Short mmCIF file of C-alpha atoms and ligand atoms in Angstrom, two decimals:
data_model
loop_
_atom_site.label_atom_id
_atom_site.label_comp_id
_atom_site.label_asym_id
_atom_site.label_seq_id
_atom_site.Cartn_x
_atom_site.Cartn_y
_atom_site.Cartn_z
CA MET A 1 -46.98 -12.02 22.46
CA VAL A 2 -47.68 -9.38 25.32
CA TRP A 3 -50.39 -6.77 24.51
CA ARG A 4 -49.38 -3.14 25.85
CA ARG A 5 -51.66 -1.04 27.60
CA ALA A 6 -51.54 2.23 29.57
CA ASN A 7 -52.35 1.93 33.09
CA ARG A 8 -53.93 4.75 35.51
CA LYS A 9 -50.21 6.40 36.34
CA GLY A 10 -49.35 6.56 32.38
CA ARG A 11 -46.94 4.07 32.56
CA ARG A 12 -47.16 0.34 30.04
CA SER A 13 -48.17 -2.45 31.54
CA SER A 14 -48.05 -5.70 30.31
CA LEU A 15 -51.47 -7.34 29.88
CA ARG A 16 -52.72 -10.16 28.04
CA PRO A 17 -56.02 -9.66 26.67
CA ASN A 18 -57.58 -12.74 28.74
CA GLU A 19 -56.52 -10.26 32.08
CA THR A 20 -59.28 -7.59 31.47
CA GLY A 21 -61.81 -9.76 29.18
CA THR A 22 -61.80 -6.97 26.49
CA ARG A 23 -60.24 -6.83 23.26
CA ILE A 24 -57.52 -4.35 23.02
CA GLY A 25 -57.23 -3.45 19.43
CA PRO A 26 -58.42 -4.46 16.30
CA ALA A 27 -56.13 -7.00 15.61
CA SER A 28 -56.20 -8.72 18.72
CA PRO A 29 -57.18 -12.21 18.91
CA SER A 30 -60.82 -12.75 20.64
CA SER A 31 -60.85 -13.03 24.46
CA ILE A 32 -62.51 -15.98 24.22
CA ALA A 33 -59.66 -17.56 22.53
CA SER A 34 -57.01 -15.91 24.46
CA SER A 35 -58.51 -16.90 27.85
CA MET A 36 -59.01 -20.71 27.16
CA SER A 37 -56.66 -22.24 29.68
CA VAL A 38 -54.23 -24.74 27.93
CA SER A 39 -53.73 -28.19 28.74
CA ARG A 40 -51.62 -29.15 31.98
CA ILE A 41 -50.87 -32.69 30.83
CA ARG A 42 -49.04 -30.72 27.78
CA GLU A 43 -47.29 -28.72 30.18
CA VAL A 44 -45.95 -32.29 32.31
CA MET A 45 -44.87 -33.59 28.79
CA ASP A 46 -43.16 -30.55 27.63
CA LEU A 47 -40.73 -30.90 30.96
CA ALA A 48 -40.85 -34.70 30.36
CA TRP A 49 -39.09 -33.85 26.87
CA LYS A 50 -36.27 -32.33 28.14
CA TYR A 51 -35.25 -35.36 29.68
CA PRO A 52 -34.72 -37.92 26.82
CA GLU A 53 -34.66 -41.15 29.46
CA ALA A 54 -37.96 -40.02 30.99
CA ILE A 55 -40.40 -42.73 31.34
CA HIS A 56 -43.53 -41.79 29.75
CA LEU A 57 -46.83 -42.64 31.17
CA GLU A 58 -49.15 -39.34 30.94
CA VAL A 59 -49.57 -39.82 27.31
CA GLY A 60 -53.65 -41.52 26.36
CA GLU A 61 -52.41 -43.10 23.46
CA PRO A 62 -52.04 -46.84 22.53
CA ASP A 63 -48.09 -47.96 22.32
CA PHE A 64 -49.04 -50.27 19.43
CA PRO A 65 -48.49 -49.52 15.63
CA THR A 66 -51.82 -49.11 13.40
CA PRO A 67 -52.39 -52.65 12.22
CA GLU A 68 -50.87 -53.69 8.83
CA HIS A 69 -53.88 -54.45 6.76
CA VAL A 70 -55.21 -50.77 7.99
CA VAL A 71 -52.12 -49.24 6.74
CA GLU A 72 -51.91 -51.24 3.46
CA ALA A 73 -55.85 -50.27 2.59
CA ALA A 74 -54.96 -46.76 2.98
CA HIS A 75 -51.91 -46.72 0.69
CA GLU A 76 -54.17 -49.01 -1.66
CA ALA A 77 -56.61 -46.06 -1.64
CA ALA A 78 -54.12 -43.38 -2.17
CA ARG A 79 -52.83 -45.21 -5.04
CA ALA A 80 -56.26 -46.02 -6.81
CA GLY A 81 -56.89 -42.02 -6.91
CA LEU A 82 -59.12 -41.87 -4.05
CA THR A 83 -57.46 -38.51 -3.11
CA ARG A 84 -60.07 -36.22 -3.91
CA TYR A 85 -62.85 -34.78 -1.45
CA ALA A 86 -65.24 -37.05 -0.19
CA PRO A 87 -69.10 -36.39 0.94
CA ASN A 88 -69.04 -33.97 4.36
CA ALA A 89 -70.82 -36.56 6.15
CA GLY A 90 -68.04 -39.52 4.84
CA LEU A 91 -68.08 -42.11 2.40
CA PRO A 92 -71.06 -43.70 1.94
CA GLU A 93 -69.55 -47.14 2.19
CA LEU A 94 -67.65 -46.15 5.59
CA ARG A 95 -70.87 -44.77 7.17
CA GLU A 96 -72.98 -48.12 5.83
CA ALA A 97 -70.23 -49.75 7.80
CA LEU A 98 -70.47 -47.83 10.62
CA ALA A 99 -74.03 -48.42 11.03
CA GLU A 100 -73.86 -52.21 10.86
CA LYS A 101 -70.93 -51.92 13.58
CA VAL A 102 -73.23 -50.03 16.24
CA SER A 103 -75.80 -52.62 15.79
CA THR A 104 -74.02 -55.80 16.15
CA ARG A 105 -71.34 -54.19 18.75
CA ASN A 106 -73.04 -51.39 20.70
CA GLY A 107 -76.54 -52.85 20.20
CA TYR A 108 -79.10 -50.49 18.66
CA GLU A 109 -80.01 -49.68 15.52
CA ALA A 110 -78.94 -46.83 13.36
CA HIS A 111 -79.46 -45.53 9.69
CA PRO A 112 -76.43 -44.74 7.64
CA GLU A 113 -77.92 -41.61 7.38
CA GLN A 114 -77.71 -40.94 10.91
CA VAL A 115 -73.80 -41.32 10.70
CA VAL A 116 -71.44 -38.54 10.28
CA VAL A 117 -67.59 -39.35 9.85
CA THR A 118 -65.20 -36.85 11.80
CA GLN A 119 -62.00 -35.61 12.11
CA GLY A 120 -61.33 -37.82 15.10
CA GLY A 121 -63.90 -38.03 18.17
CA ILE A 122 -62.74 -34.24 19.36
CA GLU A 123 -64.09 -32.85 16.20
CA ALA A 124 -67.39 -34.78 16.80
CA LEU A 125 -67.50 -33.36 19.79
CA TYR A 126 -66.67 -29.82 18.84
CA LEU A 127 -69.48 -30.07 16.08
CA VAL A 128 -72.04 -31.53 18.40
CA LEU A 129 -71.47 -29.12 21.02
CA SER A 130 -71.54 -26.07 18.31
CA GLY A 131 -74.51 -27.78 16.90
CA MET A 132 -76.67 -27.45 20.31
CA LEU A 133 -75.29 -24.54 22.63
CA GLU A 134 -75.39 -20.99 22.35
CA PRO A 135 -73.59 -18.51 24.29
CA GLY A 136 -74.35 -18.73 27.91
CA ASP A 137 -76.07 -21.62 27.66
CA GLU A 138 -75.07 -24.42 30.27
CA VAL A 139 -73.59 -27.79 29.85
CA LEU A 140 -73.28 -30.44 32.44
CA LEU A 141 -69.59 -32.01 32.07
CA PRO A 142 -68.33 -34.90 34.18
CA ASP A 143 -65.40 -33.45 36.82
CA PRO A 144 -62.87 -35.11 36.91
CA ALA A 145 -63.00 -35.60 32.74
CA TRP A 146 -60.74 -35.28 29.60
CA PRO A 147 -60.23 -31.81 29.62
CA ASN A 148 -61.17 -30.91 26.15
CA PHE A 149 -64.58 -31.29 27.19
CA ARG A 150 -64.21 -28.37 28.79
CA MET A 151 -62.24 -26.45 26.19
CA ILE A 152 -64.66 -26.56 23.74
CA ALA A 153 -67.49 -25.11 26.08
CA HIS A 154 -65.05 -22.24 26.71
CA LEU A 155 -64.42 -21.73 22.95
CA LEU A 156 -68.41 -21.69 22.29
CA GLY A 157 -69.07 -19.57 25.23
CA ALA A 158 -70.99 -22.10 27.27
CA ARG A 159 -70.79 -22.24 31.21
CA VAL A 160 -69.76 -25.59 32.49
CA LEU A 161 -71.88 -27.41 35.24
CA PRO A 162 -69.42 -29.59 36.38
CA TYR A 163 -71.30 -32.94 38.05
CA PRO A 164 -69.16 -34.72 40.55
CA LEU A 165 -67.57 -37.99 40.21
CA ALA A 166 -66.65 -38.27 43.60
CA ALA A 167 -64.76 -41.85 45.26
CA GLU A 168 -67.72 -41.62 47.77
CA GLY A 169 -70.08 -42.30 45.11
CA ASP A 170 -67.55 -44.90 43.24
CA PHE A 171 -66.69 -42.13 40.84
CA LEU A 172 -70.30 -42.45 39.24
CA PRO A 173 -72.83 -39.60 38.43
CA ARG A 174 -75.14 -39.16 41.19
CA LEU A 175 -78.79 -37.88 40.08
CA ASP A 176 -79.02 -35.63 43.53
CA ASP A 177 -76.24 -33.75 42.13
CA LEU A 178 -77.29 -33.16 38.47
CA GLU A 179 -81.06 -32.35 39.69
CA ARG A 180 -79.19 -29.66 42.11
CA LEU A 181 -77.22 -28.39 39.22
CA VAL A 182 -79.62 -28.20 36.39
CA THR A 183 -81.24 -24.72 35.60
CA PRO A 184 -83.41 -23.63 32.62
CA ARG A 185 -80.51 -22.69 30.77
CA THR A 186 -78.86 -25.83 30.93
CA ARG A 187 -79.11 -27.20 27.12
CA ALA A 188 -76.76 -30.87 27.51
CA ILE A 189 -75.36 -33.44 29.28
CA LEU A 190 -72.62 -35.39 28.49
CA VAL A 191 -71.39 -38.78 30.11
CA ASN A 192 -68.29 -40.69 29.44
CA SER A 193 -68.24 -44.22 29.52
CA PRO A 194 -65.90 -46.28 29.53
CA SER A 195 -63.95 -43.14 31.32
CA ASN A 196 -60.91 -41.21 30.79
CA PRO A 197 -59.26 -40.33 33.14
CA LEU A 198 -60.83 -42.82 35.63
CA GLY A 199 -61.43 -46.21 33.76
CA THR A 200 -65.09 -46.40 34.86
CA VAL A 201 -67.86 -48.18 33.23
CA LEU A 202 -71.85 -46.72 33.69
CA PRO A 203 -73.72 -49.46 35.02
CA ARG A 204 -77.12 -50.28 32.35
CA GLU A 205 -79.30 -49.25 35.29
CA LEU A 206 -77.61 -45.80 35.81
CA VAL A 207 -77.22 -45.04 32.32
CA GLU A 208 -81.08 -45.66 32.04
CA LYS A 209 -81.77 -43.37 34.91
CA LEU A 210 -79.48 -40.55 33.34
CA LEU A 211 -81.23 -40.85 29.98
CA ALA A 212 -84.66 -40.54 32.05
CA PHE A 213 -83.39 -37.48 33.57
CA ALA A 214 -82.12 -35.77 30.41
CA ARG A 215 -85.46 -36.73 28.85
CA GLU A 216 -87.55 -35.08 31.51
CA ARG A 217 -85.74 -32.01 31.38
CA GLY A 218 -85.42 -31.81 27.20
CA LEU A 219 -81.69 -31.99 27.59
CA TRP A 220 -79.46 -33.11 24.64
CA PHE A 221 -77.68 -36.60 26.19
CA ILE A 222 -73.84 -36.72 24.73
CA SER A 223 -72.68 -39.81 25.10
CA ASP A 224 -68.70 -40.14 24.64
CA GLU A 225 -67.97 -43.69 23.86
CA VAL A 226 -64.67 -43.68 22.28
CA TYR A 227 -63.31 -46.32 24.32
CA ASP A 228 -66.32 -48.66 24.17
CA GLU A 229 -64.05 -51.47 22.85
CA ILE A 230 -61.38 -51.21 25.42
CA VAL A 231 -63.35 -53.02 28.20
CA TYR A 232 -62.29 -55.55 30.60
CA ASP A 233 -65.25 -57.33 31.77
CA ASP A 234 -69.02 -57.22 30.24
CA THR A 235 -70.45 -54.41 32.32
CA PHE A 236 -70.12 -51.53 29.33
CA THR A 237 -73.65 -50.42 27.98
CA SER A 238 -73.68 -48.02 24.89
CA ALA A 239 -76.17 -45.60 25.94
CA GLY A 240 -78.12 -46.22 22.40
CA SER A 241 -79.07 -49.83 23.45
CA VAL A 242 -81.20 -48.71 26.12
CA ALA A 243 -82.22 -44.87 25.02
CA ASP A 244 -86.15 -44.52 24.09
CA PRO A 245 -86.91 -43.53 20.68
CA GLU A 246 -87.28 -39.82 21.51
CA ASP A 247 -84.18 -39.42 23.30
CA ARG A 248 -82.02 -36.85 21.73
CA LEU A 249 -78.97 -38.40 22.02
CA VAL A 250 -75.82 -38.16 20.25
CA SER A 251 -73.25 -40.76 21.12
CA ILE A 252 -69.09 -40.26 20.00
CA TYR A 253 -66.67 -42.75 18.73
CA SER A 254 -63.22 -43.05 17.32
CA PHE A 255 -60.72 -45.08 15.78
CA SER A 256 -57.79 -43.23 17.52
CA LYS A 257 -58.15 -45.57 20.43
CA VAL A 258 -59.45 -48.98 19.85
CA TYR A 259 -57.48 -49.38 16.29
CA ALA A 260 -54.45 -47.50 17.15
CA MET A 261 -55.12 -45.01 15.30
CA THR A 262 -54.59 -41.72 16.82
CA GLY A 263 -52.69 -40.05 13.96
CA TRP A 264 -55.22 -40.79 11.16
CA ARG A 265 -57.88 -38.86 12.81
CA VAL A 266 -60.80 -40.96 12.27
CA GLY A 267 -63.81 -40.80 14.21
CA TYR A 268 -67.82 -40.57 13.63
CA LEU A 269 -71.02 -39.52 15.56
CA VAL A 270 -74.43 -41.24 15.45
CA GLY A 271 -77.38 -38.98 16.05
CA PRO A 272 -81.16 -38.38 15.49
CA PRO A 273 -81.96 -37.87 11.53
CA ASP A 274 -82.54 -34.28 12.04
CA MET A 275 -79.29 -33.51 14.09
CA ALA A 276 -77.31 -35.77 11.73
CA THR A 277 -78.15 -33.56 8.57
CA LEU A 278 -77.41 -30.50 10.27
CA LEU A 279 -74.06 -31.33 11.48
CA THR A 280 -73.36 -32.74 8.31
CA GLY A 281 -73.77 -29.00 6.66
CA MET A 282 -71.51 -28.04 9.58
CA GLN A 283 -68.71 -29.93 8.06
CA GLU A 284 -68.64 -27.91 5.13
CA PRO A 285 -66.87 -24.58 6.88
CA ILE A 286 -65.00 -26.71 9.07
CA ILE A 287 -63.03 -29.50 7.68
CA SER A 288 -65.02 -30.25 4.68
CA CYS A 289 -64.70 -33.78 4.54
CA VAL A 290 -62.29 -36.30 6.37
CA ASN A 291 -59.14 -37.22 4.67
CA THR A 292 -60.10 -39.86 1.87
CA PRO A 293 -57.39 -42.41 2.34
CA ALA A 294 -58.08 -42.62 6.09
CA GLN A 295 -61.52 -42.94 5.76
CA MET A 296 -60.50 -46.15 3.46
CA ALA A 297 -58.35 -47.25 6.13
CA ALA A 298 -60.86 -46.94 9.06
CA LEU A 299 -63.30 -49.03 6.66
CA ALA A 300 -60.42 -51.84 6.70
CA ALA A 301 -59.73 -51.55 10.17
CA LEU A 302 -63.96 -51.84 10.51
CA THR A 303 -64.43 -54.84 8.21
CA GLY A 304 -61.13 -56.48 8.53
CA PRO A 305 -59.84 -59.17 11.38
CA GLN A 306 -61.08 -57.91 14.59
CA ASP A 307 -58.38 -59.97 16.70
CA VAL A 308 -55.95 -57.16 16.98
CA VAL A 309 -58.66 -55.23 18.73
CA ARG A 310 -58.99 -58.22 21.50
CA GLU A 311 -55.15 -58.43 21.81
CA MET A 312 -54.57 -54.89 22.55
CA SER A 313 -57.02 -55.22 25.06
CA GLU A 314 -55.78 -58.16 26.79
CA SER A 315 -52.33 -56.53 26.84
CA TYR A 316 -53.81 -53.51 28.54
CA ARG A 317 -55.66 -55.95 31.18
CA SER A 318 -52.61 -57.90 32.16
CA ARG A 319 -50.52 -54.54 32.28
CA ARG A 320 -53.35 -52.97 34.60
CA ASP A 321 -53.16 -56.37 37.23
CA GLU A 322 -49.45 -56.04 37.37
CA LEU A 323 -49.35 -52.45 37.56
CA LEU A 324 -52.20 -52.46 40.43
CA GLU A 325 -50.12 -55.22 42.39
CA VAL A 326 -47.19 -52.64 42.72
CA LEU A 327 -49.06 -49.47 43.37
CA HIS A 328 -50.98 -51.51 46.10
CA ARG A 329 -47.86 -53.06 47.50
CA GLY A 330 -46.53 -49.64 47.61
CA GLY A 331 -49.54 -48.25 49.56
CA LEU A 332 -51.44 -46.08 47.13
CA PRO A 333 -54.80 -46.63 46.51
CA SER A 334 -55.71 -47.03 42.86
CA SER A 335 -58.57 -47.59 40.60
CA GLN A 336 -59.23 -50.51 38.99
CA PRO A 337 -60.36 -49.72 35.57
CA SER A 338 -63.53 -51.60 33.43
CA GLY A 339 -62.62 -50.16 30.41
CA ALA A 340 -60.26 -47.68 28.61
CA PHE A 341 -56.35 -47.48 29.67
CA TYR A 342 -55.90 -45.80 32.61
CA VAL A 343 -55.33 -46.21 36.37
CA TRP A 344 -56.18 -43.30 38.62
CA THR A 345 -54.05 -43.29 41.86
CA ASP A 346 -54.36 -41.46 45.19
CA ILE A 347 -51.61 -39.06 45.97
CA SER A 348 -53.30 -37.28 48.74
CA GLY A 349 -51.24 -39.35 51.62
CA THR A 350 -48.47 -37.01 50.13
CA GLY A 351 -50.08 -33.86 50.90
CA ILE A 352 -48.54 -32.42 47.69
CA PRO A 353 -50.67 -30.76 44.93
CA SER A 354 -51.04 -32.95 41.69
CA MET A 355 -48.89 -30.54 39.38
CA GLU A 356 -46.12 -30.26 42.00
CA PHE A 357 -46.31 -33.76 42.47
CA ALA A 358 -45.88 -34.76 38.81
CA LYS A 359 -43.56 -31.87 37.96
CA SER A 360 -41.22 -33.24 40.92
CA LEU A 361 -41.51 -36.65 40.09
CA ILE A 362 -40.11 -35.73 36.56
CA GLU A 363 -37.13 -33.86 37.81
CA ARG A 364 -36.37 -37.01 40.88
CA GLU A 365 -37.44 -40.08 38.97
CA ARG A 366 -37.41 -39.11 35.37
CA VAL A 367 -41.06 -40.20 35.28
CA ALA A 368 -44.32 -38.03 33.42
CA VAL A 369 -47.82 -39.09 34.69
CA ALA A 370 -50.75 -36.60 34.03
CA PRO A 371 -51.73 -34.56 37.08
CA GLY A 372 -55.49 -34.85 38.53
CA GLU A 373 -56.06 -31.15 38.47
CA ALA A 374 -55.65 -31.22 34.71
CA PHE A 375 -59.14 -33.08 34.36
CA GLY A 376 -60.52 -30.58 37.15
CA GLU A 377 -61.06 -29.68 40.64
CA LEU A 378 -61.92 -32.96 41.71
CA GLY A 379 -58.90 -34.74 40.30
CA GLU A 380 -56.73 -32.87 43.18
CA GLY A 381 -54.99 -35.13 45.18
CA TYR A 382 -54.41 -38.04 42.07
CA VAL A 383 -52.37 -38.82 39.25
CA ARG A 384 -53.68 -40.74 35.89
CA LEU A 385 -51.26 -43.38 34.61
CA SER A 386 -51.99 -44.79 31.10
CA LEU A 387 -51.87 -48.35 30.40
CA ALA A 388 -50.92 -47.99 26.71
CA SER A 389 -47.08 -47.84 27.92
CA SER A 390 -44.93 -50.67 27.70
CA ARG A 391 -44.74 -52.91 30.19
CA GLU A 392 -41.44 -52.33 31.30
CA ASP A 393 -42.15 -48.51 31.68
CA LEU A 394 -45.21 -49.06 33.64
CA LEU A 395 -43.46 -51.24 36.16
CA ASP A 396 -40.59 -49.27 36.45
CA GLY A 397 -42.28 -46.08 36.38
CA ALA A 398 -44.74 -47.26 39.13
CA SER A 399 -41.83 -48.52 41.22
CA ARG A 400 -40.37 -44.84 40.95
CA LEU A 401 -43.71 -43.19 41.58
CA VAL A 402 -44.14 -45.68 45.06
CA ARG A 403 -40.36 -44.35 45.81
CA PHE A 404 -40.95 -40.90 45.53
CA ALA A 405 -44.53 -41.02 47.37
CA HIS A 406 -42.70 -42.76 50.11
CA SER A 407 -39.80 -40.01 50.12
CA GLN A 408 -42.80 -37.50 50.53
CA GLY A 409 -43.97 -38.96 53.45
CA ASN A 410 -46.80 -41.36 52.19
CA ALA A 411 -49.28 -40.94 54.66
CA ARG A 412 -51.05 -44.29 54.32
CA HIS A 413 -47.52 -46.78 54.06
N1 LIG B 501 -63.02 -38.54 24.23
C1 LIG B 501 -62.23 -38.80 25.56
C2 LIG B 501 -63.14 -39.35 26.55
C3 LIG B 501 -60.66 -38.89 24.67
O1 LIG B 501 -60.10 -39.44 26.26
C4 LIG B 501 -60.41 -38.58 23.60
C5 LIG B 501 -58.91 -38.89 23.41
O2 LIG B 501 -57.94 -38.99 24.26
C6 LIG B 501 -61.03 -38.65 22.77
C7 LIG B 501 -62.58 -37.92 23.32
C8 LIG B 501 -60.80 -38.04 21.14
O3 LIG B 501 -60.06 -38.89 20.54
P1 LIG B 501 -59.62 -38.59 19.03
O4 LIG B 501 -59.84 -37.15 18.56
O5 LIG B 501 -58.40 -38.95 18.79
O6 LIG B 501 -60.78 -39.54 18.47
#
């Protein structure tokens, strides 16, 4: 839809409200909502869907089905009549199991009252940021990062302070950068380990330093750990396991990636008791509660056999190794992820901007990848490949990617 408005000469021009930053009429959408930039990964996906034979390496979701016993638990719950509203914070038995999970798997103690079950990790993030930020407040976000962080900040009228994760610094946050960026209006820092799109895992000492940085400045610390059990070595540290009791830490988790449950929409957060209570109250006008059978499915995922998680991670690891071999042989420098299921590949040698690269790759080779610029300014010059695609697609897609990069004169060949 296009909003019409007279220009100075009295002619009608087509302006969207975001071009003026002002609202045009009583029934126009909010300028904040209409000026939110849409996902550029989505743009690539939409283009790729025009070609049914295209290989999809842009999507960030497991290619495995949800484990059968998890599906069965949802069936049983629905048949048993567990089809009513649940408490705002989630089913008590699920919150208890989650408190137990963070104790045994993430290495820190939390009372079930500190756990809030959310509609995926994304709703936990939205809830947490809206519980912390007022319009005009600032939040430190990684660059590159999952684009949804920025979108939420935008919708809340908050200012994003992007902190760089650059190749020169091993794609890790540097305290100097954070010192340089922070101002009296900064309220929170968000970190994401294992990282989407980088696959990096923050070393323990760095997590400690980042927590100290936030503590000394009275900032909230949001730790996005939705890939916590998709790790390929033992370097992952949950922020909760090294935090001080006085830290204002909220950790975010999800069933989506770890248990191949993206469509079930179950995640959770763990925070200080006062924050958990506040956020529980905020659930009511947002979602009221998470789908009850889906919560029972999540409980089955958590308490049932865990070899499914190990098997999926093992597959990602062997796909990672084979993929890296093709990319390295093809002269495309790529990260070796320690966690999550993404490979970050440097295409700067071709000299083509990442969005143009991604679009031409679909047109010419029928392979879809996520353009680096979708993840922030520092994502330019890279593309993200998802290991959550079948081995055949991944290797075929990588060979075509290499062929395309060479046809564009990849300088590093
Ligand atoms: N955080 C990160 C870093 C992600 O990559 C994602 C999904 O891609 C999420 C959070 C949210 O996932 P979900 O809402 O499916 O739990």
